[in-house]
Coordinates of C-alpha atoms in Angstrom, one line a residue:
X126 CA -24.5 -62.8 92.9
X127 CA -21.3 -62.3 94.6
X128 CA -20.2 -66.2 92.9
X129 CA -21.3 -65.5 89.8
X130 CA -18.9 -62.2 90.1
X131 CA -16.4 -63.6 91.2
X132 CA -16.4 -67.1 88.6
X133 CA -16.5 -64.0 85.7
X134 CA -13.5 -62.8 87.2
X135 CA -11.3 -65.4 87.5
X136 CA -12.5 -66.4 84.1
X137 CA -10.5 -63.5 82.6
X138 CA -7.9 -63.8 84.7
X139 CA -7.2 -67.6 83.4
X140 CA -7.9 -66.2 79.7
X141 CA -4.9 -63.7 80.4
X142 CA -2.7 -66.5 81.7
X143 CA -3.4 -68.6 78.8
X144 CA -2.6 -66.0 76.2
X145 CA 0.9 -65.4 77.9
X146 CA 1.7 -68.8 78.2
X147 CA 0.9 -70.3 74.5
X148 CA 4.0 -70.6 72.5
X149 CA 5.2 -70.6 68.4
X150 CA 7.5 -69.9 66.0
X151 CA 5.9 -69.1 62.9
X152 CA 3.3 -66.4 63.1
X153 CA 0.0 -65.5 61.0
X154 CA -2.6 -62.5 60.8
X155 CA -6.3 -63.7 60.3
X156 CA -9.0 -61.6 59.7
X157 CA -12.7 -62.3 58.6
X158 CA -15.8 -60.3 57.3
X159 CA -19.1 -62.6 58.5
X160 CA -22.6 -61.9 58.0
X161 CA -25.8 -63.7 60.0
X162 CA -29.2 -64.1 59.2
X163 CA -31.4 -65.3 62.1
X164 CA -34.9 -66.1 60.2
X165 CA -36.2 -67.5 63.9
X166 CA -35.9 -68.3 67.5
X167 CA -34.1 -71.8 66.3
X168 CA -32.7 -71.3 62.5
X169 CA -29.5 -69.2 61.3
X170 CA -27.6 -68.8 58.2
X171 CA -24.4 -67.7 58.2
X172 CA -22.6 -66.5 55.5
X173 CA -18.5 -65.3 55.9
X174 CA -14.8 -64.7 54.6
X175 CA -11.0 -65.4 56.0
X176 CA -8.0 -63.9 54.8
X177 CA -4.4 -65.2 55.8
X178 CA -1.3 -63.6 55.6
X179 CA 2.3 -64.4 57.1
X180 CA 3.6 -62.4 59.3
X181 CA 7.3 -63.1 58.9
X182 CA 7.3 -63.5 55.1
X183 CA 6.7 -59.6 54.1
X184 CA 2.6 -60.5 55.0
X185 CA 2.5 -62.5 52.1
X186 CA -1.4 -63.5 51.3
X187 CA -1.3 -67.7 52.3
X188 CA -5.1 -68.4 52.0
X189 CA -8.5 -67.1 51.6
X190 CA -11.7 -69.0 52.5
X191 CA -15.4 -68.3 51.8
X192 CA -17.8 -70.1 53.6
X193 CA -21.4 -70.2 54.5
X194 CA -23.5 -72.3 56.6
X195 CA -26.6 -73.2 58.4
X196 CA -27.5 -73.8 62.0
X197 CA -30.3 -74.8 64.1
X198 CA -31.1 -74.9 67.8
X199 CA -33.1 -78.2 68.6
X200 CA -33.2 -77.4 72.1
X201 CA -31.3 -74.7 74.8
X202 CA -28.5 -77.4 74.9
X203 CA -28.2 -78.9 71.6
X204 CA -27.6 -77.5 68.5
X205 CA -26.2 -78.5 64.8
X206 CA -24.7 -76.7 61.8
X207 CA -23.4 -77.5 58.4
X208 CA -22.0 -76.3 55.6
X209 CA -19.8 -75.1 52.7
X210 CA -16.4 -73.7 52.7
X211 CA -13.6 -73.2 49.4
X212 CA -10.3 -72.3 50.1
X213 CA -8.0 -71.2 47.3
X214 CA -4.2 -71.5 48.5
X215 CA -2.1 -68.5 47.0
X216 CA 1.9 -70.1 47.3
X217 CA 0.6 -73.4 45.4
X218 CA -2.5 -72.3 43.6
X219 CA -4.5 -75.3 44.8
X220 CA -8.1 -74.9 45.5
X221 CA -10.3 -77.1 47.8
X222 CA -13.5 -78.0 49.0
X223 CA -14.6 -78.8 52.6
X224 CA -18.2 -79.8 53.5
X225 CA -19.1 -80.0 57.4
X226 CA -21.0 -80.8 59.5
X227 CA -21.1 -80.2 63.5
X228 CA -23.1 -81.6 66.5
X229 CA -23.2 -79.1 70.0
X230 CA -24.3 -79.7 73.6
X231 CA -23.7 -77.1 76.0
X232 CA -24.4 -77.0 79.6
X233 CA -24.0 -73.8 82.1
X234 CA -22.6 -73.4 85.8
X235 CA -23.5 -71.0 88.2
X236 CA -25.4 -69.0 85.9
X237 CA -22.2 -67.5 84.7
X238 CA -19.8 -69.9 82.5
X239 CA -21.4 -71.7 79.4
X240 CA -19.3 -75.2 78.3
X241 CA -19.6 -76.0 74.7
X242 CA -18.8 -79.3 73.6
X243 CA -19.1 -80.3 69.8
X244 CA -17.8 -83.0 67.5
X245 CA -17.3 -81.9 63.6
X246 CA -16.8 -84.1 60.9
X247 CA -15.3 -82.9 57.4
X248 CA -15.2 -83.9 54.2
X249 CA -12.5 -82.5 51.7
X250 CA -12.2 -82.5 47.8
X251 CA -9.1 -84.7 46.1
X252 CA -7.2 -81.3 45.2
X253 CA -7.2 -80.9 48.8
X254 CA -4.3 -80.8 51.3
X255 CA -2.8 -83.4 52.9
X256 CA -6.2 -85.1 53.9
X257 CA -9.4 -86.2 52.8
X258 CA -11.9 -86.6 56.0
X259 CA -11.4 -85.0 59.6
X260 CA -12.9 -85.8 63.1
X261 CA -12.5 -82.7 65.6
X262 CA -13.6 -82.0 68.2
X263 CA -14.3 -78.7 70.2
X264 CA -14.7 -77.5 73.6
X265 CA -15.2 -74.2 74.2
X266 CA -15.7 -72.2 77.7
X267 CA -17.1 -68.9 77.5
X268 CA -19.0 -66.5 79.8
X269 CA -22.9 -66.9 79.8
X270 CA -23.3 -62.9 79.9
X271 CA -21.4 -60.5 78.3
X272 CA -19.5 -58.0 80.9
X273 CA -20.3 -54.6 81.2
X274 CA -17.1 -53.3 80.0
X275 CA -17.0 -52.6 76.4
X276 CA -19.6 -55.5 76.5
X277 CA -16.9 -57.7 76.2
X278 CA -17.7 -61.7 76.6
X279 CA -14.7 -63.8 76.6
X280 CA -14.0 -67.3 75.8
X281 CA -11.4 -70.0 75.3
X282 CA -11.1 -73.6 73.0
X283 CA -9.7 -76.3 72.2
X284 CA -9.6 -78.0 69.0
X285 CA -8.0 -81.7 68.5
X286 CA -8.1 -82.9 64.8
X287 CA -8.6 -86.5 63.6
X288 CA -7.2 -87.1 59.9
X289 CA -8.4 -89.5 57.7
X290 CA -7.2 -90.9 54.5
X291 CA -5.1 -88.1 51.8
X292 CA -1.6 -88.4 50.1
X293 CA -0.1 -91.7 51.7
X294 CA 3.6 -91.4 53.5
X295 CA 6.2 -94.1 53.1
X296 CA 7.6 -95.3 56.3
X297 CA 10.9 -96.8 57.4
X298 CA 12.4 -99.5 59.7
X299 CA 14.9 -98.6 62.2
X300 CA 17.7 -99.5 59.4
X301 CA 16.1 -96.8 56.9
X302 CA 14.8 -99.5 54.4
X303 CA 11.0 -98.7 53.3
X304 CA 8.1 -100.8 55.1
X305 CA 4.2 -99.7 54.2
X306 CA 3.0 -96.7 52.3
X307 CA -0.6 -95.8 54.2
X308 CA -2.2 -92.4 54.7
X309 CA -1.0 -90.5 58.2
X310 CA -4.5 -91.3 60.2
X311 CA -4.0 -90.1 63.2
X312 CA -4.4 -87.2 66.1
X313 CA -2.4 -84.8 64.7
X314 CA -3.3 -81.0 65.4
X315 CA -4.6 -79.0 68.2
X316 CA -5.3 -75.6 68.0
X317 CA -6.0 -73.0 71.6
X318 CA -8.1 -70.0 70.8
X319 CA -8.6 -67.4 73.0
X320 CA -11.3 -64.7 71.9
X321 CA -12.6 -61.3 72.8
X322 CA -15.9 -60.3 71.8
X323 CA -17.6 -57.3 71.9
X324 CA -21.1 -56.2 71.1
X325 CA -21.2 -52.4 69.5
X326 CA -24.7 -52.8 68.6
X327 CA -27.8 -55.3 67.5
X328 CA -26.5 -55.7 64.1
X329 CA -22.6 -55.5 64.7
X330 CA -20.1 -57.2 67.0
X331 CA -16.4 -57.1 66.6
X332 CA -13.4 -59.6 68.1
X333 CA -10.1 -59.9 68.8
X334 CA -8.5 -63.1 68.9
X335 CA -5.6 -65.2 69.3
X336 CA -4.6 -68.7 67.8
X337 CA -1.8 -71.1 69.0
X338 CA -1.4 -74.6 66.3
X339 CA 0.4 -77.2 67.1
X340 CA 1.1 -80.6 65.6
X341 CA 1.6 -83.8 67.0
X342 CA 1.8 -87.9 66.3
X343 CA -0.5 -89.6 69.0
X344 CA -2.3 -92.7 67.8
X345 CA -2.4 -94.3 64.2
X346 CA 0.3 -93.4 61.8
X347 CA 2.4 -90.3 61.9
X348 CA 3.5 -87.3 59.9
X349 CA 7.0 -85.3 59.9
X350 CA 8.8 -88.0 58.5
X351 CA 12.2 -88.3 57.6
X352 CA 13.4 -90.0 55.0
X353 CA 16.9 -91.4 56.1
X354 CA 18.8 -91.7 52.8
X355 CA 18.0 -88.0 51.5
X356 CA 17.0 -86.0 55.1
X357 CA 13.9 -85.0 53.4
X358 CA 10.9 -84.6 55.6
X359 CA 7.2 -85.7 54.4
X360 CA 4.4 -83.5 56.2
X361 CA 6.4 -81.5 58.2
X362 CA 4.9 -80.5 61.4
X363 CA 2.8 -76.9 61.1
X364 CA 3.2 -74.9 64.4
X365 CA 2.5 -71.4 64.3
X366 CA 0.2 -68.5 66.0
X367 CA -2.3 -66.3 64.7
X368 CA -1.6 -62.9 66.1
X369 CA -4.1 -59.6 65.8
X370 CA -6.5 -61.7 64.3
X371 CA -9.9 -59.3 63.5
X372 CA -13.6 -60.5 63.1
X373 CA -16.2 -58.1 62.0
X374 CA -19.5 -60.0 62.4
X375 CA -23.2 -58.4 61.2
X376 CA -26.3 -60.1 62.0
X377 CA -29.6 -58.8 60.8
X378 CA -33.0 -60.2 62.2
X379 CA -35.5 -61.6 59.6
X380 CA -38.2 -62.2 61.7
X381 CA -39.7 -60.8 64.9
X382 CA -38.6 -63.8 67.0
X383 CA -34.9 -63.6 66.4
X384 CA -32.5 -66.5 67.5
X385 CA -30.7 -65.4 70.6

């Protein structure tokens, strides 16, 4: 009792730490309206919407995304879900399509910490931005019961994105003269979340969270490149932070043996 006590508390602690310690120039607002239906003990449908807006452009609106989606519990440690999501892009008015998919396994320790590990793969429509299949994959720790204040439960992640394919880059030698012109496949994103969930009732839960993104070339070809005649960069680099970021959630049991 007294480890699982004191593993919770530590927990938040580190959650704390990380928050203060994340970094970013640009920042965002996020906030999303989602709505659950658990139809058994093993099958959920989800359905939900994200707004964006930019903090430090006058909260300009930057996207909107509706999604919905389906997930099923084969066992207490594995679970899948896939779905649906179109995103309309307000600056550019480019619309796009993602389809998803997304395998789970968790494990527990001590009765008090759950580890989530889960590999996603995407699959986006030609008027679609900047690429046209993602790998990611997620790892999520979070605590296995909620805490008595404000029934809160905590819980940080880690996402690292793989991009396939999308608008190829033209590359240079060391002299500036063009080589190849390939797609930018490669590690390229990571995004830190922390969250703060709490429970108000059966039906309605509410969180506060926080998003650092940052951008990277590690492994195939890159992105932020600079063309040396003109200066101009192709795929810039996208680091920024979602601040204040709300999530309403409602979930309403259609069955008498709801999913947990």
């Amino acid at each position: 009792m007294r480890l699982t006590k004191l593993m919770k508390n530590t927990f938040f602690i580190f959650l704390v730490f990380c928050s203060f310690s994340s970094y970013g120039q640009d920042w965002k607002n996020w906030n999303s309206l989602s709505v659950d239906l658990a139809f058994s003990k093993k099958l959920e449908l989800g359905l939900s919407h994200l707004r964006s807006y930019n903090i430090n452009d006058g909260y300009s609106n930057g996207f909107n995304q509706t999604s919905i989606d389906a997930s099923y519990d084969f066992t207490k440690h594995f679970s899948v879900k896939t779905g649906f999501a179109l995103t309309g892009f307000a600056a550019d008015a480019v619309v796009s399509q993602k389809y998803f998919g997304r395998a789970t396994y968790k494990i527990s320790f001590a009765d008090a910490v759950n580890w989530n590990n889960g590999l996603q793969g995407e699959m986006h429509t030609a008027s679609g931005k900047g690429n046209s299949y993602r790998i990611i994959y997620i790892t999520r720790f979070g605590l296995k019961h909620r805490m008595s204040f404000l029934n809160l439960s905590p819980s940080i992640a880690y996402w690292l994105f793989y991009n396939i394919g999308g608008n190829a880059i033209q590359y240079y030698d060391e002299s500036g003269s063009p080589l190849v012109k390939e797609s930018p496949d490669g590690l390229h994103r990571g995004r830190f979340i922390w969250n703060l969930n709490s429970k108000i009732n059966k039906n309605l839960s509410l969180s506060l969270f926080y998003m650092n993104q940052h951008e990277f070339n590690l492994l195939g070809n890159d992105i932020n490149v600079v063309n040396p005649g003109t200066g101009k960069v192709t795929r810039p680099f996208k680091n920024y932070q979602v601040a204040g970021g709300l999530s309403l959630s409602l979930a309403f049991i259609c069955t008498k043996n709801p999913k947990k």
